[in-house]
Structures are given as C-alpha cells and as structure tokens.
Amino acid sequence: MNILMVCLGNICRSPIAEGILKDKAAKAGLNWRIESAGTNGFHNGEHPHQLSTKICLQKGIDISKQISRQFVKKDLSEYDLIFAMANDVIFDIQRIAQDEYSEQKVQLFLEPLYPGKLQNVPDPWYGTEKDFVEVYDLIDKACDTIINQYAHLSKSN
Ligand code: 4NP
C-alpha cells in the first residue's frame, strides 16, 4: 500500500507522520511505502524543522534525512491513500488535483482516530517545543489507529 502524508510546508507535521507511520508499519510487518509532501512548496529541498527532528529522535525515529517536496497532481494516481493534516490542506489538495481529486483516496489524517469530527493536527510552525511534543503525541495516536484500520487490507503488500 502506498500512503502519502500531506501538510502545508512538509517540514513540521507530515514529516513526523511519515516517520512514525513508517516505524509502526515496519514493526507490524507491513510492507507499506510511506512518504510525505506539502501543498505550498515554500520549503522545497529542505530537511524537516529542527524541533520535529529533535522530538522524533527522542523517540528513536530519525527523520533528519527527509527532504521537503511539493504535492503535485500526479500524486493522486501514485498513492492509494492521501492523508491531509488539516482541512485547509484538503482544500489545497483539491485545488492542485482538480479533475484527479478522489474522495476515496484523500482523507483527514485524524478521521480514523476521531471519525466525523473534522479535526486538524494543529500547525506548530509558530509554536514552541511544547507544541511540537503535543503534535507528536497526537500523530502517534492517530498512526496507531491507521495501522489497526488498514493492516488487514495489506498484510502482504
Ligand atoms: P507544516 O508547517 O505544514 O506542518 O510543515 C508549516 C511550515 C511552514 C509553513 C507553514 C506551515 N510556511 O508557511 O512556511
């Protein structure tokens, strides 16, 4: 299964989500391809935010080598599932994807954890280390739910 995590800059939230889900999928024996992208492209080519990297490393997850890239229309055909960190990211994905947009593939990242609540992962970009820790914990919880919800679909792929 191919999964794409998407936020605005691809330097704070989606790199954490990529790192955590990759770690959990590997530990669960799932051969998933998990990547991330950002809708605004402002940080193309950059490594994740230093606080995202630091918090992940404290949990044994190294995201330092990830490189930010912009979400593109072709991603709709490349991935089976596209998780948007927030509602504004969904609108951006719709704008970029145009006729390729798929309600089956694109969903809010917190939908499996909090169904029907339309909740966002808060953007920690202007925040403190505490905000990044809270974002990490929320993403970690949501990734557990995603593993539980989708593992049976793809034990072998
Ligand atoms: P992210 O956070 O979407 O979680 O990577 C942001 C990082 C940078 C910007 C916005 C959000 N920015 O506008 O530069």
Tab-separated table of C-alpha atoms and ligand atoms in Angstrom:
chain	number	residue	atom	x	y	z
A	1	MET	CA	0.000	0.000	0.000
A	2	ASN	CA	1.274	3.481	-0.896
A	3	ILE	CA	0.465	6.234	1.592
A	4	LEU	CA	1.206	9.957	1.347
A	5	MET	CA	1.114	12.321	4.352
A	6	VAL	CA	0.429	15.942	3.388
A	7	CYS	CA	0.647	19.260	5.245
A	8	LEU	CA	1.417	22.817	4.093
A	9	GLY	CA	5.203	23.083	4.273
A	10	ASN	CA	6.226	19.411	4.577
A	11	ILE	CA	8.684	20.392	7.300
A	12	CYS	CA	6.715	20.145	10.586
A	13	ARG	CA	3.696	17.803	10.684
A	14	SER	CA	3.813	15.456	7.688
A	15	PRO	CA	7.492	14.507	8.170
A	16	ILE	CA	6.602	13.407	11.731
A	17	ALA	CA	3.627	11.436	10.394
A	18	GLU	CA	5.819	9.812	7.728
A	19	GLY	CA	8.457	8.872	10.300
A	20	ILE	CA	6.048	7.480	12.888
A	21	LEU	CA	3.886	5.501	10.456
A	22	LYS	CA	6.985	4.040	8.740
A	23	ASP	CA	8.253	2.910	12.138
A	24	LYS	CA	4.924	1.368	13.190
A	25	ALA	CA	4.357	-0.285	9.806
A	26	ALA	CA	7.816	-1.879	9.882
A	27	LYS	CA	7.244	-3.132	13.424
A	28	ALA	CA	3.860	-4.568	12.357
A	29	GLY	CA	5.463	-6.359	9.395
A	30	LEU	CA	3.604	-4.249	6.850
A	31	ASN	CA	5.381	-3.571	3.585
A	32	TRP	CA	3.898	-0.105	3.108
A	33	ARG	CA	5.508	2.722	1.159
A	34	ILE	CA	5.006	5.909	3.158
A	35	GLU	CA	6.075	9.357	2.005
A	36	SER	CA	5.131	12.985	2.610
A	37	ALA	CA	4.646	16.263	0.749
A	38	GLY	CA	3.496	19.843	1.329
A	39	THR	CA	0.983	21.865	-0.620
A	40	ASN	CA	2.767	25.223	-0.547
A	41	GLY	CA	6.252	24.301	-1.774
A	42	PHE	CA	7.812	27.108	0.305
A	43	HIS	CA	10.368	24.729	1.812
A	44	ASN	CA	11.155	22.529	-1.185
A	45	GLY	CA	14.519	20.789	-0.755
A	46	GLU	CA	14.750	21.479	2.990
A	47	HIS	CA	15.089	18.929	5.768
A	48	PRO	CA	12.367	18.832	8.471
A	49	HIS	CA	12.080	21.554	11.124
A	50	GLN	CA	14.741	21.069	13.813
A	51	LEU	CA	12.098	20.603	16.520
A	52	SER	CA	10.280	17.902	14.512
A	53	THR	CA	13.614	16.143	14.070
A	54	LYS	CA	14.541	16.539	17.741
A	55	ILE	CA	11.234	15.247	19.142
A	56	CYS	CA	11.249	12.256	16.795
A	57	LEU	CA	14.849	11.413	17.651
A	58	GLN	CA	13.954	11.412	21.347
A	59	LYS	CA	11.537	8.596	20.470
A	60	GLY	CA	14.116	6.740	18.402
A	61	ILE	CA	12.858	7.863	14.996
A	62	ASP	CA	15.307	9.572	12.639
A	63	ILE	CA	13.527	11.874	10.169
A	64	SER	CA	16.562	14.101	9.575
A	65	LYS	CA	17.181	12.822	6.049
A	66	GLN	CA	13.713	13.563	4.726
A	67	ILE	CA	13.538	16.291	2.081
A	68	SER	CA	10.531	18.569	1.605
A	69	ARG	CA	8.735	18.439	-1.716
A	70	GLN	CA	5.572	19.977	-3.065
A	71	PHE	CA	2.397	17.966	-3.550
A	72	VAL	CA	1.597	17.504	-7.251
A	73	LYS	CA	-1.454	16.416	-9.238
A	74	LYS	CA	0.241	13.138	-10.210
A	75	ASP	CA	0.317	12.117	-6.526
A	76	LEU	CA	-3.365	11.244	-6.837
A	77	SER	CA	-2.516	8.324	-9.129
A	78	GLU	CA	0.731	7.387	-7.334
A	79	TYR	CA	-0.762	6.729	-3.887
A	80	ASP	CA	-3.607	4.596	-2.539
A	81	LEU	CA	-4.240	6.812	0.473
A	82	ILE	CA	-3.502	10.506	0.953
A	83	PHE	CA	-3.799	11.853	4.494
A	84	ALA	CA	-4.180	15.620	4.926
A	85	MET	CA	-3.069	17.026	8.279
A	86	ALA	CA	-5.832	19.672	8.277
A	87	ASN	CA	-8.905	20.904	6.440
A	88	ASP	CA	-7.042	23.744	4.708
A	89	VAL	CA	-4.669	21.114	3.322
A	90	ILE	CA	-7.660	19.234	1.856
A	91	PHE	CA	-8.724	22.411	0.046
A	92	ASP	CA	-5.197	22.831	-1.322
A	93	ILE	CA	-5.156	19.210	-2.495
A	94	GLN	CA	-8.486	19.758	-4.268
A	95	ARG	CA	-7.109	22.884	-5.947
A	96	ILE	CA	-3.957	21.094	-7.117
A	97	ALA	CA	-5.600	17.795	-8.063
A	98	GLN	CA	-8.552	19.305	-9.948
A	99	ASP	CA	-10.200	16.525	-12.006
A	100	GLU	CA	-7.907	13.893	-10.461
A	101	TYR	CA	-9.300	14.518	-6.953
A	102	SER	CA	-10.633	11.376	-5.276
A	103	GLU	CA	-12.744	11.377	-2.123
A	104	GLN	CA	-11.866	7.701	-1.698
A	105	LYS	CA	-8.146	8.417	-1.511
A	106	VAL	CA	-7.972	11.752	0.282
A	107	GLN	CA	-8.995	11.983	3.903
A	108	LEU	CA	-8.236	13.940	7.025
A	109	PHE	CA	-5.396	12.325	8.933
A	110	LEU	CA	-7.366	12.476	12.210
A	111	GLU	CA	-10.513	10.951	10.669
A	112	PRO	CA	-9.668	7.344	11.683
A	113	LEU	CA	-8.946	8.485	15.282
A	114	TYR	CA	-11.807	10.967	15.618
A	115	PRO	CA	-14.405	9.960	12.992
A	116	GLY	CA	-16.701	12.734	11.821
A	117	LYS	CA	-15.056	15.405	13.970
A	118	LEU	CA	-13.171	17.125	11.107
A	119	GLN	CA	-10.235	17.749	13.437
A	120	ASN	CA	-6.940	19.293	12.380
A	121	VAL	CA	-3.436	18.485	13.555
A	122	PRO	CA	-2.502	21.976	14.870
A	123	ASP	CA	0.211	23.722	12.867
A	124	PRO	CA	3.235	24.087	15.198
A	125	TRP	CA	5.150	26.344	12.755
A	126	TYR	CA	4.931	29.421	15.004
A	127	GLY	CA	4.884	27.351	18.196
A	128	THR	CA	7.275	26.238	20.910
A	129	GLU	CA	8.863	22.868	21.639
A	130	LYS	CA	5.811	22.010	23.763
A	131	ASP	CA	3.580	22.457	20.700
A	132	PHE	CA	5.775	20.070	18.726
A	133	VAL	CA	5.594	17.494	21.545
A	134	GLU	CA	1.780	17.736	21.559
A	135	VAL	CA	1.692	17.366	17.790
A	136	TYR	CA	3.970	14.324	18.024
A	137	ASP	CA	1.726	12.652	20.618
A	138	LEU	CA	-1.420	13.304	18.579
A	139	ILE	CA	0.179	11.977	15.384
A	140	ASP	CA	1.454	8.923	17.248
A	141	LYS	CA	-2.056	8.089	18.479
A	142	ALA	CA	-3.568	8.611	15.039
A	143	CYS	CA	-0.947	6.348	13.439
A	144	ASP	CA	-1.882	3.512	15.822
A	145	THR	CA	-5.478	3.792	14.628
A	146	ILE	CA	-4.399	3.866	10.981
A	147	ILE	CA	-2.335	0.700	11.467
A	148	ASN	CA	-5.303	-1.034	13.120
A	149	GLN	CA	-7.730	0.135	10.463
A	150	TYR	CA	-5.698	-0.641	7.352
A	151	ALA	CA	-3.347	-3.506	8.294
A	152	HIS	CA	-5.822	-6.216	7.324
A	153	LEU	CA	-6.117	-4.779	3.804
A	154	SER	CA	-2.472	-5.310	3.053
A	155	LYS	CA	-0.758	-7.967	5.134
A	156	SER	CA	1.373	-8.931	2.148
A	157	ASN	CA	1.650	-5.690	0.212
B	1	4NP	P1	3.806	22.180	8.254
B	1	4NP	O1	4.077	23.599	8.973
B	1	4NP	O2	2.704	22.419	7.248
B	1	4NP	O3	3.373	21.305	9.367
B	1	4NP	O4	5.113	21.766	7.606
B	1	4NP	C1	4.329	24.741	8.210
B	1	4NP	C2	5.620	25.052	7.863
B	1	4NP	C3	5.875	26.179	7.096
B	1	4NP	C4	4.828	26.995	6.702
B	1	4NP	C5	3.522	26.677	7.040
B	1	4NP	C6	3.277	25.547	7.806
B	1	4NP	N1	5.099	28.160	5.944
B	1	4NP	O5	4.136	28.834	5.550
B	1	4NP	O6	6.258	28.449	5.635
